[in-house]
Coordinates of C-alpha atoms (C1' of nucleotides) in Angstrom, one line a residue:
Chain A
M1 CA 6.1 -1.4 -1.6
L2 CA 7.3 2.1 -0.9
S3 CA 5.4 5.0 -2.3
K4 CA 7.0 7.2 -5.0
K5 CA 7.3 9.8 -2.4
T6 CA 9.6 7.7 -0.3
K7 CA 11.5 6.4 -3.3
Y8 CA 12.1 10.0 -4.5
A9 CA 13.1 11.0 -1.0
L10 CA 15.8 8.3 -1.0
H11 CA 17.0 9.4 -4.4
A12 CA 17.1 13.0 -3.2
L13 CA 19.0 12.1 -0.1
T14 CA 21.4 10.0 -2.0
Y15 CA 22.0 12.9 -4.5
L16 CA 22.6 15.3 -1.6
G17 CA 24.8 12.8 0.1
K18 CA 26.9 12.6 -3.0
H19 CA 27.2 16.4 -3.3
R20 CA 28.1 17.4 0.2
E21 CA 31.2 19.3 -0.9
T22 CA 29.1 21.8 -2.9
K23 CA 27.3 24.2 -0.7
T24 CA 23.8 23.7 -2.0
V25 CA 21.9 21.7 -4.5
L26 CA 18.9 22.9 -6.5
I27 CA 15.6 21.0 -6.5
Q28 CA 15.8 21.3 -10.2
D29 CA 19.1 19.4 -10.4
I30 CA 17.7 16.5 -8.5
A31 CA 14.5 16.5 -10.4
E32 CA 16.2 16.5 -13.8
E33 CA 18.7 13.8 -12.7
H34 CA 15.9 11.4 -12.0
G35 CA 13.2 12.8 -14.3
I36 CA 10.9 13.6 -11.4
S37 CA 8.4 16.5 -11.4
H38 CA 10.0 19.5 -9.8
K39 CA 6.9 20.5 -7.9
F40 CA 6.3 17.0 -6.5
L41 CA 9.9 16.8 -5.3
E42 CA 9.7 20.2 -3.8
N43 CA 7.1 19.0 -1.3
I44 CA 9.2 16.0 -0.4
L45 CA 12.3 18.1 0.2
L46 CA 10.2 20.4 2.4
E47 CA 9.1 17.5 4.5
L48 CA 12.7 16.2 4.8
R49 CA 13.8 19.7 5.9
K50 CA 11.0 20.0 8.5
A51 CA 12.0 16.6 9.8
G52 CA 15.6 17.9 10.3
Y53 CA 17.4 16.0 7.7
L54 CA 18.0 18.9 5.3
G55 CA 18.9 22.5 5.5
S56 CA 18.0 25.1 2.9
K57 CA 19.0 28.5 1.7
K58 CA 16.4 30.7 0.2
G59 CA 16.9 33.2 -2.6
K60 CA 19.3 33.4 -5.5
G61 CA 22.1 30.9 -5.1
G62 CA 20.1 29.0 -2.6
G63 CA 19.2 25.3 -2.5
Y64 CA 19.2 22.3 -0.2
Y65 CA 22.0 20.5 1.7
L66 CA 22.3 17.5 4.0
I67 CA 22.6 18.5 7.7
K68 CA 22.7 15.0 9.2
E69 CA 25.4 12.5 8.8
P70 CA 24.4 9.8 6.3
K71 CA 25.1 7.1 8.9
D72 CA 22.5 8.8 11.2
I73 CA 19.7 8.6 8.6
P74 CA 18.2 5.1 8.9
L75 CA 15.7 3.8 6.3
S76 CA 13.2 3.3 9.1
K77 CA 13.0 7.1 9.7
V78 CA 12.7 8.0 6.1
I79 CA 10.0 5.5 5.5
R80 CA 8.0 6.5 8.5
L81 CA 8.2 10.1 7.6
L82 CA 7.0 9.8 4.0
D83 CA 5.0 6.6 4.0
G84 CA 3.8 6.1 7.5
P85 CA 3.8 2.9 9.5
I86 CA 6.3 0.2 9.1
A87 CA 4.1 -2.3 10.9
L88 CA 1.9 -4.5 8.7
L89 CA -1.2 -3.8 10.7
P90 CA -2.5 -0.7 12.5
C91 CA -2.9 -2.7 15.7
V92 CA 0.8 -3.4 16.0
S93 CA 2.1 0.0 14.9
L94 CA 4.4 1.7 17.4
N95 CA 4.0 5.2 15.9
Y96 CA 0.6 5.0 14.3
Y97 CA -1.4 2.6 16.5
E98 CA -5.1 2.1 15.8
P99 CA -7.2 -0.9 16.8
C100 CA -8.4 -3.2 13.9
A101 CA -12.1 -2.9 13.4
E102 CA -12.6 -6.6 12.6
C103 CA -10.7 -7.8 15.7
K104 CA -12.8 -8.5 18.8
D105 CA -10.0 -9.1 21.3
E106 CA -6.6 -7.9 20.5
A107 CA -5.1 -9.5 23.6
H108 CA -6.0 -13.0 22.3
C109 CA -5.5 -12.4 18.6
G110 CA -2.9 -14.7 17.1
I111 CA -2.5 -12.4 14.1
N112 CA -1.7 -9.5 16.4
K113 CA 1.0 -11.5 18.2
V114 CA 2.7 -12.7 15.1
M115 CA 2.6 -9.3 13.6
I116 CA 4.3 -7.8 16.7
Q117 CA 7.2 -10.2 16.1
V118 CA 7.3 -9.4 12.4
R119 CA 7.3 -5.7 13.2
D120 CA 10.2 -6.0 15.7
E121 CA 12.3 -8.1 13.3
T122 CA 11.6 -5.8 10.3
L123 CA 12.4 -2.8 12.4
K124 CA 15.8 -4.2 13.2
I125 CA 16.5 -4.4 9.5
L126 CA 15.4 -0.9 8.6
E127 CA 17.0 0.7 11.6
N128 CA 20.3 -0.8 10.7
K129 CA 20.4 0.3 7.0
T130 CA 21.2 4.0 6.6
L131 CA 21.9 6.5 3.9
Q132 CA 25.5 5.7 4.3
D133 CA 24.9 2.1 3.2
I134 CA 23.2 3.5 0.1
L135 CA 26.1 5.8 -0.6
D136 CA 28.6 3.0 -0.2
G137 CA 26.8 1.1 -2.9
E138 CA 26.9 3.9 -5.5
Chain B
M1 CA 0.7 -1.9 5.8
L2 CA -1.3 -4.9 4.6
S3 CA -4.4 -4.3 2.6
K4 CA -7.7 -5.2 4.1
K5 CA -7.8 -8.0 1.6
T6 CA -4.7 -9.7 3.1
K7 CA -5.8 -8.9 6.6
Y8 CA -9.2 -10.5 6.0
A9 CA -7.5 -13.5 4.3
L10 CA -5.5 -14.0 7.4
H11 CA -8.6 -13.9 9.6
A12 CA -10.4 -16.3 7.3
L13 CA -7.4 -18.7 7.3
T14 CA -7.2 -18.5 11.1
Y15 CA -10.9 -19.2 11.4
L16 CA -10.7 -22.2 9.1
G17 CA -7.7 -23.4 10.9
K18 CA -9.6 -23.3 14.2
H19 CA -12.5 -25.2 12.6
R20 CA -10.8 -28.1 10.9
E21 CA -12.8 -30.7 12.7
T22 CA -16.1 -29.5 11.1
K23 CA -16.3 -30.5 7.5
T24 CA -17.0 -27.0 6.0
V25 CA -17.4 -23.5 7.1
L26 CA -19.7 -20.9 5.5
I27 CA -18.4 -17.6 4.1
Q28 CA -21.2 -16.1 6.1
D29 CA -19.9 -17.5 9.4
I30 CA -16.5 -15.9 8.9
A31 CA -17.9 -12.7 7.6
E32 CA -20.2 -12.4 10.7
E33 CA -17.5 -13.3 13.1
H34 CA -15.3 -10.4 12.0
G35 CA -18.0 -8.0 10.7
I36 CA -16.7 -8.2 7.1
S37 CA -18.8 -7.8 4.0
H38 CA -19.9 -11.2 2.8
K39 CA -19.3 -10.4 -0.9
F40 CA -15.8 -8.9 -0.3
L41 CA -14.8 -12.0 1.6
E42 CA -16.2 -14.2 -1.0
N43 CA -13.7 -12.9 -3.6
I44 CA -10.9 -13.4 -1.1
L45 CA -11.8 -17.0 -0.4
L46 CA -12.1 -17.6 -4.1
E47 CA -8.5 -16.5 -4.5
L48 CA -7.3 -18.6 -1.7
R49 CA -9.0 -21.6 -3.1
K50 CA -7.5 -21.0 -6.6
A51 CA -4.1 -20.7 -5.0
G52 CA -4.6 -24.1 -3.4
Y53 CA -5.0 -23.2 0.2
L54 CA -8.7 -23.9 0.5
G55 CA -11.1 -26.5 -0.8
S56 CA -14.8 -25.8 -1.3
K57 CA -18.0 -27.7 -1.6
K58 CA -20.8 -26.3 -3.6
G59 CA -24.5 -26.5 -3.1
K60 CA -26.5 -26.9 0.1
G61 CA -24.4 -27.9 3.0
G62 CA -21.3 -26.7 1.2
G63 CA -18.6 -24.3 2.3
Y64 CA -14.9 -23.9 2.6
Y65 CA -12.2 -25.9 4.4
L66 CA -8.4 -25.8 4.7
I67 CA -6.6 -28.2 2.5
K68 CA -3.0 -27.3 3.5
E69 CA -1.4 -27.8 6.8
P70 CA -1.2 -24.5 8.7
K71 CA 2.6 -25.0 9.1
D72 CA 2.8 -25.0 5.3
I73 CA 1.1 -21.6 4.8
P74 CA 3.7 -19.0 5.3
L75 CA 2.8 -15.3 5.6
S76 CA 5.0 -14.6 2.6
K77 CA 2.8 -16.6 0.3
V78 CA -0.5 -15.1 1.6
I79 CA 0.8 -11.6 1.3
R80 CA 2.2 -12.1 -2.2
L81 CA -1.1 -13.6 -3.3
L82 CA -3.4 -10.9 -2.1
D83 CA -1.2 -7.8 -1.8
G84 CA 1.6 -8.4 -4.3
P85 CA 5.3 -7.8 -3.9
I86 CA 7.0 -8.0 -0.6
A87 CA 10.0 -6.1 -1.9
L88 CA 10.0 -2.4 -1.2
L89 CA 10.8 -1.4 -4.7
P90 CA 9.7 -2.9 -8.1
C91 CA 13.4 -3.1 -9.2
V92 CA 14.2 -5.6 -6.4
S93 CA 11.0 -7.7 -6.6
L94 CA 11.6 -11.4 -7.2
N95 CA 8.0 -12.1 -8.3
Y96 CA 6.9 -8.8 -9.7
Y97 CA 10.0 -7.3 -11.1
E98 CA 9.9 -4.0 -13.0
P99 CA 12.6 -1.5 -13.6
C100 CA 12.3 1.9 -11.7
A101 CA 11.6 4.7 -14.2
E102 CA 13.7 7.2 -12.3
C103 CA 16.8 5.0 -12.1
K104 CA 19.3 5.3 -14.9
D105 CA 21.6 2.5 -14.0
E106 CA 20.3 -0.3 -11.8
A107 CA 23.6 -2.0 -11.6
H108 CA 25.2 1.0 -9.9
C109 CA 22.3 2.1 -7.8
G110 CA 23.0 2.1 -4.1
I111 CA 19.3 2.1 -3.3
N112 CA 18.8 -1.0 -5.4
K113 CA 21.6 -2.8 -3.6
V114 CA 20.4 -1.9 -0.1
M115 CA 16.8 -2.9 -1.0
I116 CA 17.9 -6.3 -2.2
Q117 CA 19.4 -6.9 1.2
V118 CA 16.2 -5.6 2.9
R119 CA 14.2 -7.9 0.7
D120 CA 16.2 -10.9 1.5
E121 CA 16.1 -10.3 5.3
T122 CA 12.4 -9.5 5.2
L123 CA 11.6 -12.6 3.2
K124 CA 13.4 -14.7 5.9
I125 CA 11.0 -13.3 8.5
L126 CA 7.8 -13.8 6.4
E127 CA 8.7 -17.2 5.2
N128 CA 9.3 -18.4 8.7
K129 CA 6.0 -17.3 10.2
T130 CA 3.1 -19.5 9.2
L131 CA -0.6 -19.9 9.9
Q132 CA 0.5 -22.4 12.6
D133 CA 2.2 -19.6 14.5
I134 CA -1.0 -17.5 14.3
L135 CA -3.1 -20.5 15.6
D136 CA -0.6 -21.1 18.4
G137 CA -1.2 -17.5 19.6
E138 CA -5.0 -17.7 19.7
Chain C
dT1 C1' -37.8 -33.4 -9.4
dA2 C1' -38.5 -28.9 -7.4
dT3 C1' -36.5 -26.0 -4.1
dA4 C1' -33.3 -23.7 -1.5
dA5 C1' -28.7 -23.1 0.0
dA6 C1' -24.3 -22.4 -1.1
dC7 C1' -20.2 -21.4 -3.9
dC8 C1' -18.6 -19.3 -8.8
dC9 C1' -17.6 -15.6 -11.7
dT10 C1' -17.3 -11.1 -13.9
dA11 C1' -18.4 -6.5 -14.1
dT12 C1' -18.8 -2.2 -12.1
dA13 C1' -19.4 1.4 -8.6
dA14 C1' -17.7 4.0 -4.7
dA15 C1' -14.2 5.5 -1.8
dA16 C1' -9.7 6.5 -0.5
dA17 C1' -5.0 7.2 -1.2
dT18 C1' -1.4 8.7 -4.0
dT19 C1' 0.6 11.5 -7.4
dA20 C1' 0.9 15.8 -9.6
dT21 C1' 0.0 20.7 -10.5
dA22 C1' -0.9 25.6 -9.6
dG23 C1' 0.0 29.9 -8.0
dA24 C1' 0.8 33.4 -4.8
dC25 C1' 4.4 34.5 -1.2
dT26 C1' 9.0 35.2 0.9
dT27 C1' 13.9 35.7 0.8
dA28 C1' 18.4 36.9 -0.8
dA29 C1' 22.1 37.9 -4.3
dT30 C1' 23.6 40.9 -7.7
Chain D
dA1 C1' 15.1 46.6 -9.2
dT2 C1' 15.3 42.2 -10.9
dT3 C1' 15.8 37.6 -10.8
dA4 C1' 16.4 33.1 -8.8
dA5 C1' 15.4 30.3 -5.4
dG6 C1' 12.8 28.0 -1.6
dT7 C1' 7.8 28.2 1.2
dC8 C1' 3.3 27.0 1.7
dT9 C1' -1.5 25.7 0.9
dA10 C1' -5.0 24.3 -2.0
dT11 C1' -6.8 21.6 -5.4
dA12 C1' -6.9 18.5 -9.5
dA13 C1' -5.9 14.1 -11.7
dT14 C1' -5.0 9.4 -11.4
dT15 C1' -4.6 5.0 -9.5
dT16 C1' -5.6 1.7 -6.2
dT17 C1' -8.4 -0.3 -2.9
dT18 C1' -12.7 -1.6 -1.2
dA19 C1' -17.3 -2.8 -1.8
dT20 C1' -21.4 -4.2 -4.3
dA21 C1' -24.4 -6.3 -7.7
dG22 C1' -26.4 -10.0 -10.0
dG23 C1' -26.9 -13.9 -12.7
dG24 C1' -24.8 -18.8 -13.0
dT25 C1' -23.8 -23.4 -11.3
dT26 C1' -23.9 -27.1 -8.1
dT27 C1' -25.8 -30.2 -4.7
dA28 C1' -28.6 -31.9 -0.6
dT29 C1' -33.0 -33.0 0.5
dA30 C1' -37.9 -33.2 0.9

DNA sequence: TATAAACCCTATAAAAATTATAGACTTAAT
DNA sequence: ATTAAGTCTATAATTTTTATAGGGTTTATA
């Protein structure tokens, strides 16, 4: 399951995607719309900005806005940013690789081999679904 | 990522799958093979037995053994048993459904719709990979 | 039939991760 | 100046995961 962080990030991105005509959107607006803690959401939006998905304007009249095209924001990227690895095991993670302590010989581990396949097929799904697909469904 | 519980379950099933000729296997043997806590693994094997994957024999000379064909043990089932939902959000889970608190109208939520697709495609992958595939890779 | 080996079961403790909050700081419009 | 807004870091609270403990039951076998 996705963490609340990622779930809220998706809601925020969706909200921002739906309000691209207005110049900026307040954290508060998104927080109220979904009944999310303002402060918790703040940290999430900050991460999305640092990762290059959002722009922000400080000071009075400021707020957040989407700076990437919704079609260029795949689920895979959002999940990796907020939640971490998409792979089911550390030993098959492309971006967060770590050996599994209980595994003596990764090269001859059947679990490892199968999980590499699962990872590749899962990645195909998550790279193909973007914010645009979410917006199309609203 | 899978929990250690699920990961250990997969290692245990793999071990049992590789030792089907011997009548029973001791918890201790599996625990030692992978450096897992005996007691932690005990609880996992108990769950696998209750779910109908393993049989056990009590008393001296007892132990565990596989009672299903490896080809009839898909990853999806093992993950659901030990880890819970495969869906990325509670609101799209087939087996553990719960509405999402921050979602006002599930029927018109683009995230929900996309996540249903992700769930269905992910499920296809995990239902198709079985313990047999793991054993083939050892 | 006593003993030891092994699984059974429930409760609880410890650790880690997630979720939430706090508060001081910076920036910019008016 | 004042006020409204994002920035940033630290820490607290909560939940989940991981691990341990310990007595109970069953069974082979000497």
